[in-house]
Amino acid sequence: MMVEIQATTLYPWHAQTWELLSTRFPDIGHGLLFYGKKGCAKKAFAERFVAWVLCLNKQAQGACGECSSCQWLKSDTHPNYVHITTDEENKKQNAKIRIEKIRDLLPFVQQTGEGWRVVVIEPAEALNTASANALLKTLEEPGERVVLILLADHYLKLPATIRSRLQHFALDRLHPEDAQAFVKQQIPEISSTQVSLLLNLANDMPLTAVEIERSEWLQKRAVFLSDWLKLVVEKNMPLNYANKWAKELSSSEFITMFEYLLGDLVSLKLNQSLRNTDLDFSPLAECYSLESLFAIYSDLQQKKRMLEQNVQTQLAMDELFIQLMNVS
């Protein structure tokens, strides 16, 4: 993780946690867990905090950006900072952090010398049983002036033995009014109805909402839903629709859109609230049973793994559209 020294602004929903950590430092413990839903900017918060801890001329709201420590971070050569993540060549969905990376930490955290030393591990959910057990020793017997920071979307996915040795800081706690105000500030021309839709799709996370507004698939949902219904009703030309949508969107954009729509179809069948509140799913929902929708979802996850392994994208699209047409 290349640390951004002047990490833009301090997001409003981070202010309380920042004040707590910065005013209590160095009496904050050596193991910290920053967690929260995707889009809460926990990584940006961690980068800001790492730079501040290592800075030789700390400011109230962040690192100075000028001292030798800040310059080392800018060039990604800081001797007192270690970032651990999954292997660069193995970024797949279920990639794990190897035990060797955790074992290699021991000399770093136990060495003596001037200044603070910081370790960031992310995503913390990628720790497997072996690497988590190896991390326990480091958490139990850290050296002086060491801070270990773990980043996680879902902290309950971490082993209880790890969680119990960390201080937890939720970075996704914000009021709906603050989320709406942030999105409106970033996209001034947007209507209140559109803000609500974006936050609905974004699981109430404002950064994700802004990202979604800029995506190619957002404005194409209604057209795809119409094509999907035609495909099911007419039971004709699935490969034509597959070719059309392979040209309209990249595979990742299409899958993102399709997962949102499929999720709302399931929600409608279960009488739950929808995310795509501006779309009518009723005609399409009548064509599918819950079992068939779950089967489509399961096959979609398999196709995502295939695409990660560079399986031909068009073949996966063809199979999906044939499956969508063949409603039992």
mmCIF file of C-alpha atoms in Angstrom:
data_model
loop_
_atom_site.group_PDB
_atom_site.id
_atom_site.type_symbol
_atom_site.label_atom_id
_atom_site.label_comp_id
_atom_site.label_asym_id
_atom_site.label_seq_id
_atom_site.Cartn_x
_atom_site.Cartn_y
_atom_site.Cartn_z
ATOM 1 C CA MET A 1 0.000 0.000 0.000
ATOM 2 C CA MET A 2 1.609 3.196 -1.200
ATOM 3 C CA VAL A 3 0.830 5.681 1.572
ATOM 4 C CA GLU A 4 -0.637 9.017 0.539
ATOM 5 C CA ILE A 5 0.911 11.599 2.869
ATOM 6 C CA GLN A 6 -1.654 14.343 2.429
ATOM 7 C CA ALA A 7 -4.656 12.024 2.174
ATOM 8 C CA THR A 8 -7.093 14.599 0.717
ATOM 9 C CA THR A 9 -9.595 15.614 3.370
ATOM 10 C CA LEU A 10 -10.488 13.921 6.616
ATOM 11 C CA TYR A 11 -13.944 12.550 5.864
ATOM 12 C CA PRO A 12 -16.567 13.844 8.319
ATOM 13 C CA TRP A 13 -17.506 10.362 9.501
ATOM 14 C CA HIS A 14 -13.863 9.701 10.423
ATOM 15 C CA ALA A 15 -13.365 12.825 12.514
ATOM 16 C CA GLN A 16 -14.346 11.343 15.868
ATOM 17 C CA THR A 17 -12.106 8.286 15.454
ATOM 18 C CA TRP A 18 -9.224 10.479 14.288
ATOM 19 C CA GLU A 19 -9.525 12.742 17.299
ATOM 20 C CA LEU A 20 -9.687 9.766 19.652
ATOM 21 C CA LEU A 21 -6.559 8.124 18.227
ATOM 22 C CA SER A 22 -4.511 11.278 17.724
ATOM 23 C CA THR A 23 -5.199 12.729 21.174
ATOM 24 C CA ARG A 24 -4.550 9.465 23.024
ATOM 25 C CA PHE A 25 -1.420 8.543 21.088
ATOM 26 C CA PRO A 26 0.883 6.884 22.090
ATOM 27 C CA ASP A 27 -1.389 5.276 24.698
ATOM 28 C CA ILE A 28 -3.548 3.467 22.157
ATOM 29 C CA GLY A 29 -2.314 -0.106 22.332
ATOM 30 C CA HIS A 30 -0.298 -1.810 19.645
ATOM 31 C CA GLY A 31 -3.045 -3.699 17.767
ATOM 32 C CA LEU A 32 -5.750 -1.758 15.878
ATOM 33 C CA LEU A 33 -8.574 -3.005 13.672
ATOM 34 C CA PHE A 34 -10.110 -0.533 11.226
ATOM 35 C CA TYR A 35 -13.232 -2.028 9.707
ATOM 36 C CA GLY A 36 -16.297 -1.024 7.743
ATOM 37 C CA LYS A 37 -18.276 -1.587 4.586
ATOM 38 C CA LYS A 38 -16.714 -1.058 1.179
ATOM 39 C CA GLY A 39 -16.820 2.626 0.348
ATOM 40 C CA CYS A 40 -16.252 3.981 3.875
ATOM 41 C CA ALA A 41 -12.634 4.961 2.973
ATOM 42 C CA LYS A 42 -11.004 2.906 5.716
ATOM 43 C CA LYS A 43 -7.902 2.482 3.586
ATOM 44 C CA ALA A 44 -7.577 6.252 3.177
ATOM 45 C CA PHE A 45 -7.968 6.648 6.945
ATOM 46 C CA ALA A 46 -5.285 4.013 7.574
ATOM 47 C CA GLU A 47 -2.888 5.710 5.141
ATOM 48 C CA ARG A 48 -3.400 9.037 6.860
ATOM 49 C CA PHE A 49 -2.859 7.502 10.296
ATOM 50 C CA VAL A 50 0.259 5.555 9.239
ATOM 51 C CA ALA A 51 1.819 8.727 7.861
ATOM 52 C CA TRP A 52 0.920 10.620 11.042
ATOM 53 C CA VAL A 53 2.370 7.981 13.396
ATOM 54 C CA LEU A 54 5.660 7.909 11.500
ATOM 55 C CA CYS A 55 5.847 11.689 10.942
ATOM 56 C CA LEU A 56 8.576 13.559 12.793
ATOM 57 C CA ASN A 57 6.586 16.799 12.863
ATOM 58 C CA LYS A 58 2.979 15.756 13.506
ATOM 59 C CA GLN A 59 0.158 18.220 12.801
ATOM 60 C CA ALA A 60 -3.282 18.036 14.387
ATOM 61 C CA GLN A 61 -4.984 16.735 11.247
ATOM 62 C CA GLY A 62 -2.192 14.761 9.605
ATOM 63 C CA ALA A 63 1.472 14.300 8.770
ATOM 64 C CA CYS A 64 3.561 17.329 7.872
ATOM 65 C CA GLY A 65 4.468 15.962 4.436
ATOM 66 C CA GLU A 66 7.939 17.502 4.591
ATOM 67 C CA CYS A 67 10.098 15.606 7.114
ATOM 68 C CA SER A 68 12.426 12.767 6.177
ATOM 69 C CA SER A 69 9.879 10.171 7.301
ATOM 70 C CA CYS A 70 7.197 11.665 5.058
ATOM 71 C CA GLN A 71 9.630 11.769 2.146
ATOM 72 C CA TRP A 72 10.461 8.074 2.632
ATOM 73 C CA LEU A 73 6.767 7.221 2.614
ATOM 74 C CA LYS A 74 6.237 9.234 -0.563
ATOM 75 C CA SER A 75 8.930 7.190 -2.283
ATOM 76 C CA ASP A 76 7.673 3.916 -0.728
ATOM 77 C CA THR A 77 11.051 3.282 0.911
ATOM 78 C CA HIS A 78 10.300 3.811 4.608
ATOM 79 C CA PRO A 79 12.400 1.375 6.682
ATOM 80 C CA ASN A 80 9.868 1.428 9.547
ATOM 81 C CA TYR A 81 6.774 0.577 7.519
ATOM 82 C CA VAL A 82 5.618 -2.838 6.256
ATOM 83 C CA HIS A 83 2.501 -3.511 4.202
ATOM 84 C CA ILE A 84 1.235 -7.100 3.963
ATOM 85 C CA THR A 85 -1.417 -8.254 1.535
ATOM 86 C CA THR A 86 -2.132 -11.181 -0.788
ATOM 87 C CA ASP A 87 0.451 -12.029 -3.429
ATOM 88 C CA GLU A 88 0.511 -9.630 -6.356
ATOM 89 C CA GLU A 89 0.277 -12.543 -8.759
ATOM 90 C CA ASN A 90 -2.653 -14.058 -6.857
ATOM 91 C CA LYS A 91 -5.318 -11.369 -6.460
ATOM 92 C CA LYS A 92 -8.237 -13.696 -7.011
ATOM 93 C CA GLN A 93 -11.424 -13.581 -4.978
ATOM 94 C CA ASN A 94 -10.360 -16.087 -2.334
ATOM 95 C CA ALA A 95 -6.624 -15.355 -2.246
ATOM 96 C CA LYS A 96 -4.976 -15.770 1.166
ATOM 97 C CA ILE A 97 -2.047 -14.177 2.968
ATOM 98 C CA ARG A 98 0.698 -16.774 3.251
ATOM 99 C CA ILE A 99 2.148 -17.712 6.640
ATOM 100 C CA GLU A 100 5.664 -16.868 5.441
ATOM 101 C CA LYS A 101 4.732 -13.196 5.190
ATOM 102 C CA ILE A 102 3.598 -13.151 8.818
ATOM 103 C CA ARG A 103 6.630 -15.078 10.075
ATOM 104 C CA ASP A 104 8.893 -12.590 8.314
ATOM 105 C CA LEU A 105 7.386 -9.853 10.496
ATOM 106 C CA LEU A 106 8.991 -11.090 13.724
ATOM 107 C CA PRO A 107 12.456 -9.557 13.243
ATOM 108 C CA PHE A 108 10.847 -6.271 12.166
ATOM 109 C CA VAL A 109 8.524 -5.886 15.165
ATOM 110 C CA GLN A 110 11.078 -7.096 17.722
ATOM 111 C CA GLN A 111 14.021 -4.992 16.597
ATOM 112 C CA THR A 112 15.118 -1.995 18.608
ATOM 113 C CA GLY A 113 15.837 1.426 17.204
ATOM 114 C CA GLU A 114 14.616 4.955 17.027
ATOM 115 C CA GLY A 115 11.118 5.878 15.930
ATOM 116 C CA TRP A 116 7.853 4.015 15.577
ATOM 117 C CA ARG A 117 7.350 0.978 13.383
ATOM 118 C CA VAL A 118 4.026 0.310 11.656
ATOM 119 C CA VAL A 119 2.604 -2.811 10.011
ATOM 120 C CA VAL A 120 -0.581 -2.762 7.900
ATOM 121 C CA ILE A 121 -2.309 -6.046 7.010
ATOM 122 C CA GLU A 122 -5.127 -5.927 4.473
ATOM 123 C CA PRO A 123 -7.504 -7.431 3.773
ATOM 124 C CA ALA A 124 -7.366 -9.019 7.215
ATOM 125 C CA GLU A 125 -10.000 -11.556 6.117
ATOM 126 C CA ALA A 126 -7.331 -13.028 3.827
ATOM 127 C CA LEU A 127 -5.422 -14.432 6.811
ATOM 128 C CA ASN A 128 -5.776 -18.206 6.734
ATOM 129 C CA THR A 129 -5.648 -20.385 9.846
ATOM 130 C CA ALA A 130 -1.871 -20.785 9.737
ATOM 131 C CA SER A 131 -1.079 -17.120 9.108
ATOM 132 C CA ALA A 132 -3.607 -16.007 11.762
ATOM 133 C CA ASN A 133 -1.974 -18.301 14.324
ATOM 134 C CA ALA A 134 1.433 -16.925 13.413
ATOM 135 C CA LEU A 135 0.129 -13.383 13.843
ATOM 136 C CA LEU A 136 -1.012 -14.170 17.390
ATOM 137 C CA LYS A 137 2.591 -14.400 18.586
ATOM 138 C CA THR A 138 3.332 -10.976 17.141
ATOM 139 C CA LEU A 139 0.227 -9.489 18.752
ATOM 140 C CA GLU A 140 1.070 -11.023 22.122
ATOM 141 C CA GLU A 141 4.760 -10.098 22.148
ATOM 142 C CA PRO A 142 5.307 -6.935 20.111
ATOM 143 C CA GLY A 143 8.406 -4.837 20.460
ATOM 144 C CA GLU A 144 8.464 -1.297 21.771
ATOM 145 C CA ARG A 145 6.810 1.441 19.716
ATOM 146 C CA VAL A 146 5.103 -0.918 17.281
ATOM 147 C CA VAL A 147 1.618 -0.421 15.827
ATOM 148 C CA LEU A 148 -0.088 -3.248 13.931
ATOM 149 C CA ILE A 149 -3.113 -2.163 11.872
ATOM 150 C CA LEU A 150 -5.544 -4.633 10.327
ATOM 151 C CA LEU A 151 -8.114 -3.538 7.718
ATOM 152 C CA ALA A 152 -11.301 -5.554 7.219
ATOM 153 C CA ASP A 153 -14.708 -5.223 5.597
ATOM 154 C CA HIS A 154 -16.259 -7.775 7.937
ATOM 155 C CA TYR A 155 -14.463 -8.060 11.264
ATOM 156 C CA LEU A 156 -16.498 -11.110 12.326
ATOM 157 C CA LYS A 157 -14.727 -13.066 9.588
ATOM 158 C CA LEU A 158 -11.522 -12.758 11.610
ATOM 159 C CA PRO A 159 -10.733 -15.479 14.173
ATOM 160 C CA ALA A 160 -11.953 -14.616 17.671
ATOM 161 C CA THR A 161 -8.403 -15.037 18.990
ATOM 162 C CA ILE A 162 -7.244 -12.235 16.677
ATOM 163 C CA ARG A 163 -10.219 -9.955 17.338
ATOM 164 C CA SER A 164 -9.790 -10.213 21.089
ATOM 165 C CA ARG A 165 -6.260 -8.778 20.878
ATOM 166 C CA LEU A 166 -7.198 -5.711 18.859
ATOM 167 C CA GLN A 167 -8.934 -2.428 19.522
ATOM 168 C CA HIS A 168 -11.859 -2.087 17.102
ATOM 169 C CA PHE A 169 -12.707 1.106 15.220
ATOM 170 C CA ALA A 170 -15.743 1.154 12.916
ATOM 171 C CA LEU A 171 -15.171 3.618 10.072
ATOM 172 C CA ASP A 172 -18.549 3.255 8.373
ATOM 173 C CA ARG A 173 -20.726 4.845 11.052
ATOM 174 C CA LEU A 174 -22.385 7.913 9.580
ATOM 175 C CA HIS A 175 -25.808 9.523 9.657
ATOM 176 C CA PRO A 176 -27.957 9.292 6.497
ATOM 177 C CA GLU A 177 -28.034 13.090 6.344
ATOM 178 C CA ASP A 178 -24.218 13.216 6.276
ATOM 179 C CA ALA A 179 -24.066 10.616 3.508
ATOM 180 C CA GLN A 180 -26.628 12.527 1.433
ATOM 181 C CA ALA A 181 -24.825 15.822 1.978
ATOM 182 C CA PHE A 182 -21.494 14.311 0.905
ATOM 183 C CA VAL A 183 -22.916 12.837 -2.325
ATOM 184 C CA LYS A 184 -24.694 16.120 -3.109
ATOM 185 C CA GLN A 185 -21.442 18.003 -2.530
ATOM 186 C CA GLN A 186 -19.542 15.711 -4.896
ATOM 187 C CA ILE A 187 -22.291 15.743 -7.578
ATOM 188 C CA PRO A 188 -23.982 19.163 -7.232
ATOM 189 C CA GLU A 189 -26.353 18.712 -10.190
ATOM 190 C CA ILE A 190 -27.936 15.538 -8.798
ATOM 191 C CA SER A 191 -31.514 15.406 -7.492
ATOM 192 C CA SER A 192 -32.503 14.182 -4.029
ATOM 193 C CA THR A 193 -34.252 11.184 -5.609
ATOM 194 C CA GLN A 194 -31.067 10.228 -7.443
ATOM 195 C CA VAL A 195 -29.033 10.622 -4.255
ATOM 196 C CA SER A 196 -31.362 8.213 -2.465
ATOM 197 C CA LEU A 197 -31.094 5.719 -5.327
ATOM 198 C CA LEU A 198 -27.299 5.870 -5.362
ATOM 199 C CA LEU A 199 -27.032 5.390 -1.604
ATOM 200 C CA ASN A 200 -29.505 2.517 -1.840
ATOM 201 C CA LEU A 201 -27.266 0.810 -4.391
ATOM 202 C CA ALA A 202 -24.152 1.720 -2.401
ATOM 203 C CA ASN A 203 -25.234 0.190 0.894
ATOM 204 C CA ASP A 204 -25.378 3.752 2.289
ATOM 205 C CA MET A 205 -21.670 4.348 1.672
ATOM 206 C CA PRO A 206 -21.168 7.770 0.037
ATOM 207 C CA LEU A 207 -17.865 7.032 -1.727
ATOM 208 C CA THR A 208 -19.383 3.964 -3.367
ATOM 209 C CA ALA A 209 -22.418 6.046 -4.331
ATOM 210 C CA VAL A 210 -20.182 8.548 -6.145
ATOM 211 C CA GLU A 211 -18.369 5.684 -7.862
ATOM 212 C CA ILE A 212 -21.665 4.140 -9.006
ATOM 213 C CA GLU A 213 -22.886 7.463 -10.421
ATOM 214 C CA ARG A 214 -19.823 7.503 -12.681
ATOM 215 C CA SER A 215 -20.246 3.903 -13.844
ATOM 216 C CA GLU A 216 -21.353 2.976 -17.342
ATOM 217 C CA TRP A 217 -23.939 0.439 -16.222
ATOM 218 C CA LEU A 218 -26.128 2.735 -14.123
ATOM 219 C CA GLN A 219 -27.965 4.312 -17.060
ATOM 220 C CA LYS A 220 -28.317 0.980 -18.878
ATOM 221 C CA ARG A 221 -30.194 -1.007 -16.229
ATOM 222 C CA ALA A 222 -33.692 -0.331 -17.589
ATOM 223 C CA VAL A 223 -32.677 -1.249 -21.143
ATOM 224 C CA PHE A 224 -31.101 -4.497 -19.977
ATOM 225 C CA LEU A 225 -34.150 -5.334 -17.856
ATOM 226 C CA SER A 226 -36.345 -4.849 -20.923
ATOM 227 C CA ASP A 227 -34.088 -7.101 -23.018
ATOM 228 C CA TRP A 228 -34.092 -9.702 -20.270
ATOM 229 C CA LEU A 229 -37.910 -9.777 -20.197
ATOM 230 C CA LYS A 230 -38.094 -10.041 -24.004
ATOM 231 C CA LEU A 231 -35.632 -12.918 -23.928
ATOM 232 C CA VAL A 232 -37.712 -14.809 -21.372
ATOM 233 C CA VAL A 233 -41.088 -14.124 -23.012
ATOM 234 C CA GLU A 234 -40.071 -14.639 -26.649
ATOM 235 C CA LYS A 235 -37.487 -17.368 -25.967
ATOM 236 C CA ASN A 236 -35.500 -16.317 -28.980
ATOM 237 C CA MET A 237 -32.021 -15.108 -29.962
ATOM 238 C CA PRO A 238 -30.106 -15.442 -26.678
ATOM 239 C CA LEU A 239 -26.757 -15.167 -28.447
ATOM 240 C CA ASN A 240 -27.806 -11.907 -30.083
ATOM 241 C CA TYR A 241 -28.548 -10.426 -26.666
ATOM 242 C CA ALA A 242 -25.280 -11.841 -25.321
ATOM 243 C CA ASN A 243 -23.338 -10.202 -28.167
ATOM 244 C CA LYS A 244 -25.165 -6.922 -27.672
ATOM 245 C CA TRP A 245 -24.349 -6.670 -23.971
ATOM 246 C CA ALA A 246 -20.774 -7.844 -24.435
ATOM 247 C CA LYS A 247 -20.368 -4.722 -26.596
ATOM 248 C CA GLU A 248 -22.371 -2.427 -24.320
ATOM 249 C CA LEU A 249 -20.381 -3.097 -21.135
ATOM 250 C CA SER A 250 -17.130 -4.680 -20.018
ATOM 251 C CA SER A 251 -17.530 -8.073 -18.345
ATOM 252 C CA SER A 252 -16.906 -6.626 -14.882
ATOM 253 C CA GLU A 253 -19.401 -3.776 -15.399
ATOM 254 C CA PHE A 254 -22.016 -6.155 -16.762
ATOM 255 C CA ILE A 255 -21.632 -8.589 -13.872
ATOM 256 C CA THR A 256 -21.876 -5.750 -11.356
ATOM 257 C CA MET A 257 -25.120 -4.540 -12.948
ATOM 258 C CA PHE A 258 -26.531 -8.036 -13.290
ATOM 259 C CA GLU A 259 -25.833 -8.919 -9.650
ATOM 260 C CA TYR A 260 -27.727 -5.844 -8.479
ATOM 261 C CA LEU A 261 -30.731 -6.715 -10.660
ATOM 262 C CA LEU A 262 -30.678 -10.389 -9.762
ATOM 263 C CA GLY A 263 -30.486 -9.496 -6.084
ATOM 264 C CA ASP A 264 -33.575 -7.308 -6.405
ATOM 265 C CA LEU A 265 -35.483 -10.073 -8.161
ATOM 266 C CA VAL A 266 -34.763 -12.339 -5.207
ATOM 267 C CA SER A 267 -35.713 -9.562 -2.774
ATOM 268 C CA LEU A 268 -39.031 -9.031 -4.552
ATOM 269 C CA LYS A 269 -39.841 -12.743 -4.328
ATOM 270 C CA LEU A 270 -39.066 -12.587 -0.590
ATOM 271 C CA ASN A 271 -41.116 -9.381 -0.092
ATOM 272 C CA GLN A 272 -38.027 -7.430 0.921
ATOM 273 C CA SER A 273 -37.034 -3.882 -0.021
ATOM 274 C CA LEU A 274 -35.323 -3.252 -3.364
ATOM 275 C CA ARG A 275 -32.149 -1.349 -4.129
ATOM 276 C CA ASN A 276 -33.097 -0.366 -7.685
ATOM 277 C CA THR A 277 -36.125 1.576 -6.501
ATOM 278 C CA ASP A 278 -36.640 3.208 -9.910
ATOM 279 C CA LEU A 279 -37.205 -0.070 -11.794
ATOM 280 C CA ASP A 280 -40.224 -2.370 -12.102
ATOM 281 C CA PHE A 281 -39.241 -6.005 -11.546
ATOM 282 C CA SER A 282 -42.770 -7.429 -11.265
ATOM 283 C CA PRO A 283 -43.195 -8.798 -14.836
ATOM 284 C CA LEU A 284 -39.801 -10.509 -14.741
ATOM 285 C CA ALA A 285 -40.289 -11.850 -11.210
ATOM 286 C CA GLU A 286 -43.402 -13.703 -12.350
ATOM 287 C CA CYS A 287 -41.274 -15.712 -14.793
ATOM 288 C CA TYR A 288 -38.909 -17.193 -12.209
ATOM 289 C CA SER A 289 -39.141 -19.274 -9.082
ATOM 290 C CA LEU A 290 -36.882 -18.567 -6.129
ATOM 291 C CA GLU A 291 -35.087 -21.839 -6.767
ATOM 292 C CA SER A 292 -34.264 -20.879 -10.351
ATOM 293 C CA LEU A 293 -32.991 -17.447 -9.261
ATOM 294 C CA PHE A 294 -30.732 -19.039 -6.657
ATOM 295 C CA ALA A 295 -29.450 -21.438 -9.319
ATOM 296 C CA ILE A 296 -28.642 -18.498 -11.608
ATOM 297 C CA TYR A 297 -26.824 -16.760 -8.753
ATOM 298 C CA SER A 298 -24.800 -19.872 -7.962
ATOM 299 C CA ASP A 299 -23.798 -20.328 -11.601
ATOM 300 C CA LEU A 300 -22.902 -16.647 -11.839
ATOM 301 C CA GLN A 301 -20.396 -17.011 -8.997
ATOM 302 C CA GLN A 302 -18.817 -19.901 -10.880
ATOM 303 C CA LYS A 303 -18.643 -17.808 -14.050
ATOM 304 C CA LYS A 304 -16.930 -14.992 -12.117
ATOM 305 C CA ARG A 305 -14.239 -17.444 -11.021
ATOM 306 C CA MET A 306 -13.888 -18.654 -14.605
ATOM 307 C CA LEU A 307 -13.422 -15.091 -15.833
ATOM 308 C CA GLU A 308 -10.708 -14.567 -13.223
ATOM 309 C CA GLN A 309 -8.924 -17.506 -14.814
ATOM 310 C CA ASN A 310 -9.173 -15.847 -18.236
ATOM 311 C CA VAL A 311 -11.883 -18.140 -19.594
ATOM 312 C CA GLN A 312 -13.315 -16.677 -22.797
ATOM 313 C CA THR A 313 -15.688 -13.882 -21.784
ATOM 314 C CA GLN A 314 -18.087 -14.314 -24.698
ATOM 315 C CA LEU A 315 -18.543 -17.997 -23.914
ATOM 316 C CA ALA A 316 -19.537 -17.148 -20.344
ATOM 317 C CA MET A 317 -21.969 -14.488 -21.601
ATOM 318 C CA ASP A 318 -23.528 -16.901 -24.102
ATOM 319 C CA GLU A 319 -24.078 -19.517 -21.428
ATOM 320 C CA LEU A 320 -25.635 -16.954 -19.062
ATOM 321 C CA PHE A 321 -28.157 -15.658 -21.600
ATOM 322 C CA ILE A 322 -29.146 -19.184 -22.630
ATOM 323 C CA GLN A 323 -29.698 -19.969 -18.955
ATOM 324 C CA LEU A 324 -31.807 -16.831 -18.491
ATOM 325 C CA MET A 325 -33.988 -17.792 -21.471
ATOM 326 C CA ASN A 326 -34.558 -21.402 -20.416
ATOM 327 C CA VAL A 327 -36.923 -20.769 -17.523
ATOM 328 C CA SER A 328 -38.460 -23.992 -16.282
#
